[in-house]
């Protein structure tokens, strides 16, 4: 396959899946095309007084459901093709995990390390202003979220700018998700994508038939894991995989990779990175020789959690993992994906696997629209009801239940627990939906990526069908 762009790769995956469906070609053309792209160029003042022109994009791929939803990334590699590709993936992702949004994505072409906090704030606020001016942001229009290079802080600047411009808008805070909790964010959003990756892979490694085919033991316990990127997604993946008994044997960052065959201590790596700015030199770790690429280490699960196109025709033959967990968007090119599939490697695709972020963003958006924290109404009521039941059991059986036992057993769910539970349910259900569809479509000839795209196409097509727009 010739070298094709990221958007062409997404469309290649779409076309392969579309050929397995019976939908009208004109409907498929509508599902495939990106509906709107807005290109921005705006000036900001650097701290040294110089003016710099910043380039940015926002793409809305599909408006079959509103609002559209997707992150904003800050990266020097951002371009229009990438933003369109990522917006398309968002449409399919939302459909796969049954989140009622269309897909969008934004990108600002900067290397964030080259800007001070004050400059980043000016860039973010100006981009939010431009998005608002073009009607490309709003609780019912288009709702951004964090992505590569952005986090809760940037989302709070966007929310604040939008709110200042729309001061009569009651639901203004629902214009963006991934905000700090004090500003309308939701507990559980920060870790959502990494936790979703964990839930998705946990489902995969618990299917006996599939693990037998890969020659791997069942379950997470003892599995060796290599992670590329120790940012929001990579760090939380490392944390949850380790807590479930897997061993993170190597982590790759832009400035160096570390490894320990017995498993890295994730809390210590995080602490070291906070103190020094780098994972290199973390306690109980060795730096990997720069001539050795962590992606190519033998392992059970490889988690690319940084950027797209990191497993390509060039290095695919050296990849030794049995399972590739696409935590990042588009980390494996279409050509490499095909080769890995032929070799029997299981790829759990991005369009499903990293949907935890948008799932919990959906919960945050619902919270903002309802103006009430999840669990506020029912927590105490549930606790009292559980206590009454346990007291009845105590009376009927004569077993004494201590106050401590009562406190634990009758605990009513907090917001974060509800969010984790909703995320677990979403990822688990979606995994088994796409796995079942893969079997129906004729596994082993069909991979999970194709099955997940067929799933998305069917669901979005049924929306258009219900609108009576297409046959
Ligand atoms: P982030 O900025 O928090 O982290 C990215 C990490 O990758 C950083 O630590 C960075 O230093 C590292 N990195 C950059 N270049 C690298 C290289 N060449 N080799 C190794 N590491 C490198 O970003 P994030 O939010 O964790 O996003 C990572 C990926 O996950 C992106 O593809 C993003 O689109 C995807 N994603 C993120 C979310 C989310 O909720 N944040 C949701 C869905 C998908």
PDB file of N, CA and C and ligand atoms in Angstrom, residues 73 93 105 113 146-149 189 193 228-234 252-254 273 305-307 327-329 354 357, ligand 1:
ATOM      1  N   UNK A  73      -5.959  19.411  20.438  1.00  0.00           N
ATOM      2  CA  UNK A  73      -4.570  19.088  20.731  1.00  0.00           C
ATOM      3  C   UNK A  73      -3.641  20.240  20.409  1.00  0.00           C
ATOM      4  N   UNK A  93     -16.140   6.550  16.924  1.00  0.00           N
ATOM      5  CA  UNK A  93     -15.931   6.196  18.334  1.00  0.00           C
ATOM      6  C   UNK A  93     -17.208   6.396  19.147  1.00  0.00           C
ATOM      7  N   UNK A 105     -12.864  17.526  16.023  1.00  0.00           N
ATOM      8  CA  UNK A 105     -11.507  17.593  16.586  1.00  0.00           C
ATOM      9  C   UNK A 105     -10.926  18.962  16.313  1.00  0.00           C
ATOM     10  N   UNK A 113       5.973  23.169  24.637  1.00  0.00           N
ATOM     11  CA  UNK A 113       7.153  23.353  25.492  1.00  0.00           C
ATOM     12  C   UNK A 113       7.872  24.669  25.206  1.00  0.00           C
ATOM     13  N   UNK A 146      -9.973  17.732  26.375  1.00  0.00           N
ATOM     14  CA  UNK A 146      -8.505  17.651  26.315  1.00  0.00           C
ATOM     15  C   UNK A 146      -8.032  16.607  25.306  1.00  0.00           C
ATOM     16  N   UNK A 147      -6.848  16.785  24.806  1.00  0.00           N
ATOM     17  CA  UNK A 147      -6.209  15.803  23.943  1.00  0.00           C
ATOM     18  C   UNK A 147      -4.702  15.984  24.135  1.00  0.00           C
ATOM     19  N   UNK A 148      -3.927  15.487  23.216  1.00  0.00           N
ATOM     20  CA  UNK A 148      -2.465  15.592  23.296  1.00  0.00           C
ATOM     21  C   UNK A 148      -2.065  17.053  23.552  1.00  0.00           C
ATOM     22  N   UNK A 149      -1.321  17.275  24.617  1.00  0.00           N
ATOM     23  CA  UNK A 149      -0.800  18.619  24.893  1.00  0.00           C
ATOM     24  C   UNK A 149      -1.748  19.562  25.602  1.00  0.00           C
ATOM     25  N   UNK A 189     -12.900  12.142  35.255  1.00  0.00           N
ATOM     26  CA  UNK A 189     -12.607  12.449  33.850  1.00  0.00           C
ATOM     27  C   UNK A 189     -11.112  12.342  33.555  1.00  0.00           C
ATOM     28  N   UNK A 193      -9.695   8.044  30.069  1.00  0.00           N
ATOM     29  CA  UNK A 193      -9.235   7.373  28.849  1.00  0.00           C
ATOM     30  C   UNK A 193      -8.347   6.180  29.208  1.00  0.00           C
ATOM     31  N   UNK A 228       4.144   3.458  25.286  1.00  0.00           N
ATOM     32  CA  UNK A 228       4.805   4.620  24.677  1.00  0.00           C
ATOM     33  C   UNK A 228       3.997   5.867  25.027  1.00  0.00           C
ATOM     34  N   UNK A 229       4.638   6.834  25.680  1.00  0.00           N
ATOM     35  CA  UNK A 229       3.934   8.059  26.083  1.00  0.00           C
ATOM     36  C   UNK A 229       3.499   7.926  27.530  1.00  0.00           C
ATOM     37  N   UNK A 230       4.015   8.800  28.394  1.00  0.00           N
ATOM     38  CA  UNK A 230       3.654   8.752  29.820  1.00  0.00           C
ATOM     39  C   UNK A 230       2.925  10.040  30.176  1.00  0.00           C
ATOM     40  N   UNK A 231       1.954  10.401  29.320  1.00  0.00           N
ATOM     41  CA  UNK A 231       1.128  11.582  29.573  1.00  0.00           C
ATOM     42  C   UNK A 231      -0.140  11.147  30.277  1.00  0.00           C
ATOM     43  N   UNK A 232      -1.199  11.873  30.062  1.00  0.00           N
ATOM     44  CA  UNK A 232      -2.455  11.545  30.740  1.00  0.00           C
ATOM     45  C   UNK A 232      -2.861  10.096  30.492  1.00  0.00           C
ATOM     46  N   UNK A 233      -2.940   9.710  29.224  1.00  0.00           N
ATOM     47  CA  UNK A 233      -3.452   8.375  28.897  1.00  0.00           C
ATOM     48  C   UNK A 233      -2.442   7.298  29.308  1.00  0.00           C
ATOM     49  N   UNK A 234      -1.176   7.492  28.940  1.00  0.00           N
ATOM     50  CA  UNK A 234      -0.155   6.487  29.227  1.00  0.00           C
ATOM     51  C   UNK A 234       0.034   6.259  30.718  1.00  0.00           C
ATOM     52  N   UNK A 252       8.296   4.423  27.153  1.00  0.00           N
ATOM     53  CA  UNK A 252       9.057   5.278  26.231  1.00  0.00           C
ATOM     54  C   UNK A 252       8.516   6.698  26.299  1.00  0.00           C
ATOM     55  N   UNK A 253       9.423   7.665  26.384  1.00  0.00           N
ATOM     56  CA  UNK A 253       9.039   9.079  26.283  1.00  0.00           C
ATOM     57  C   UNK A 253       9.876   9.723  25.180  1.00  0.00           C
ATOM     58  N   UNK A 254       9.573  10.936  24.818  1.00  0.00           N
ATOM     59  CA  UNK A 254      10.283  11.590  23.716  1.00  0.00           C
ATOM     60  C   UNK A 254      11.773  11.760  23.999  1.00  0.00           C
ATOM     61  N   UNK A 273       9.323  11.939  37.497  1.00  0.00           N
ATOM     62  CA  UNK A 273       9.053  12.835  36.368  1.00  0.00           C
ATOM     63  C   UNK A 273       8.600  14.211  36.866  1.00  0.00           C
ATOM     64  N   UNK A 305       0.625   5.191  23.382  1.00  0.00           N
ATOM     65  CA  UNK A 305      -0.262   6.180  24.009  1.00  0.00           C
ATOM     66  C   UNK A 305       0.294   7.588  23.807  1.00  0.00           C
ATOM     67  N   UNK A 306       0.910   7.822  22.636  1.00  0.00           N
ATOM     68  CA  UNK A 306       1.444   9.171  22.383  1.00  0.00           C
ATOM     69  C   UNK A 306       0.787   9.755  21.132  1.00  0.00           C
ATOM     70  N   UNK A 307       1.283   9.373  19.975  1.00  0.00           N
ATOM     71  CA  UNK A 307       0.805  10.006  18.739  1.00  0.00           C
ATOM     72  C   UNK A 307       0.487   8.966  17.665  1.00  0.00           C
ATOM     73  N   UNK A 327      -4.169   2.953  22.463  1.00  0.00           N
ATOM     74  CA  UNK A 327      -4.613   4.005  23.377  1.00  0.00           C
ATOM     75  C   UNK A 327      -4.581   5.365  22.671  1.00  0.00           C
ATOM     76  N   UNK A 328      -3.547   5.584  21.870  1.00  0.00           N
ATOM     77  CA  UNK A 328      -3.476   6.819  21.064  1.00  0.00           C
ATOM     78  C   UNK A 328      -4.413   6.672  19.865  1.00  0.00           C
ATOM     79  N   UNK A 329      -4.646   7.763  19.182  1.00  0.00           N
ATOM     80  CA  UNK A 329      -5.429   7.711  17.948  1.00  0.00           C
ATOM     81  C   UNK A 329      -4.501   7.436  16.774  1.00  0.00           C
ATOM     82  N   UNK A 354      -9.925   3.865  23.030  1.00  0.00           N
ATOM     83  CA  UNK A 354      -9.679   5.098  23.793  1.00  0.00           C
ATOM     84  C   UNK A 354     -10.942   5.948  23.946  1.00  0.00           C
ATOM     85  N   UNK A 357     -12.503   8.494  27.333  1.00  0.00           N
ATOM     86  CA  UNK A 357     -12.495   9.948  27.526  1.00  0.00           C
ATOM     87  C   UNK A 357     -13.809  10.565  27.092  1.00  0.00           C
TER      88      UNK A 357
HETATM   89  P1  LIG B   1      -0.511  14.034  26.739  1.00  0.00           P
HETATM   90  O1  LIG B   1      -0.024  15.262  26.111  1.00  0.00           O
HETATM   91  O2  LIG B   1      -1.021  14.084  28.138  1.00  0.00           O
HETATM   92  O3  LIG B   1       0.614  12.905  26.702  1.00  0.00           O
HETATM   93  C1  LIG B   1       1.343  12.546  25.581  1.00  0.00           C
HETATM   94  C2  LIG B   1       2.686  12.021  26.065  1.00  0.00           C
HETATM   95  O4  LIG B   1       3.404  11.490  24.950  1.00  0.00           O
HETATM   96  C3  LIG B   1       3.534  13.120  26.683  1.00  0.00           C
HETATM   97  O5  LIG B   1       4.055  12.687  27.929  1.00  0.00           O
HETATM   98  C4  LIG B   1       4.636  13.334  25.648  1.00  0.00           C
HETATM   99  O6  LIG B   1       5.846  13.772  26.209  1.00  0.00           O
HETATM  100  C5  LIG B   1       4.740  11.921  25.069  1.00  0.00           C
HETATM  101  N1  LIG B   1       5.394  11.889  23.767  1.00  0.00           N
HETATM  102  C6  LIG B   1       5.403  12.826  22.802  1.00  0.00           C
HETATM  103  N2  LIG B   1       6.133  12.428  21.749  1.00  0.00           N
HETATM  104  C7  LIG B   1       6.609  11.208  22.083  1.00  0.00           C
HETATM  105  C8  LIG B   1       7.458  10.286  21.428  1.00  0.00           C
HETATM  106  N3  LIG B   1       7.962  10.535  20.219  1.00  0.00           N
HETATM  107  N4  LIG B   1       7.769   9.112  22.048  1.00  0.00           N
HETATM  108  C9  LIG B   1       7.265   8.838  23.278  1.00  0.00           C
HETATM  109  N5  LIG B   1       6.456   9.695  23.953  1.00  0.00           N
HETATM  110  C10 LIG B   1       6.145  10.857  23.363  1.00  0.00           C
HETATM  111  O7  LIG B   1      -1.617  13.451  25.728  1.00  0.00           O
HETATM  112  P2  LIG B   1      -2.747  12.394  26.056  1.00  0.00           P
HETATM  113  O8  LIG B   1      -3.987  13.117  26.400  1.00  0.00           O
HETATM  114  O9  LIG B   1      -2.209  11.354  26.965  1.00  0.00           O
HETATM  115  O10 LIG B   1      -2.994  11.791  24.580  1.00  0.00           O
HETATM  116  C11 LIG B   1      -2.186  10.758  24.057  1.00  0.00           C
HETATM  117  C12 LIG B   1      -2.919  10.087  22.910  1.00  0.00           C
HETATM  118  O11 LIG B   1      -4.179   9.606  23.360  1.00  0.00           O
HETATM  119  C13 LIG B   1      -3.221  11.000  21.714  1.00  0.00           C
HETATM  120  O12 LIG B   1      -3.165  10.234  20.541  1.00  0.00           O
HETATM  121  C14 LIG B   1      -4.659  11.401  21.951  1.00  0.00           C
HETATM  122  O13 LIG B   1      -5.317  11.739  20.755  1.00  0.00           O
HETATM  123  C15 LIG B   1      -5.211  10.121  22.538  1.00  0.00           C
HETATM  124  N6  LIG B   1      -6.424  10.318  23.311  1.00  0.00           N
HETATM  125  C16 LIG B   1      -6.434  11.115  24.411  1.00  0.00           C
HETATM  126  C17 LIG B   1      -7.616  11.266  25.126  1.00  0.00           C
HETATM  127  C18 LIG B   1      -7.683  12.067  26.401  1.00  0.00           C
HETATM  128  O14 LIG B   1      -8.725  12.015  27.070  1.00  0.00           O
HETATM  129  N7  LIG B   1      -6.651  12.769  26.800  1.00  0.00           N
HETATM  130  C19 LIG B   1      -8.788  10.641  24.689  1.00  0.00           C
HETATM  131  C20 LIG B   1      -8.734   9.823  23.560  1.00  0.00           C
HETATM  132  C21 LIG B   1      -7.543   9.679  22.879  1.00  0.00           C
END
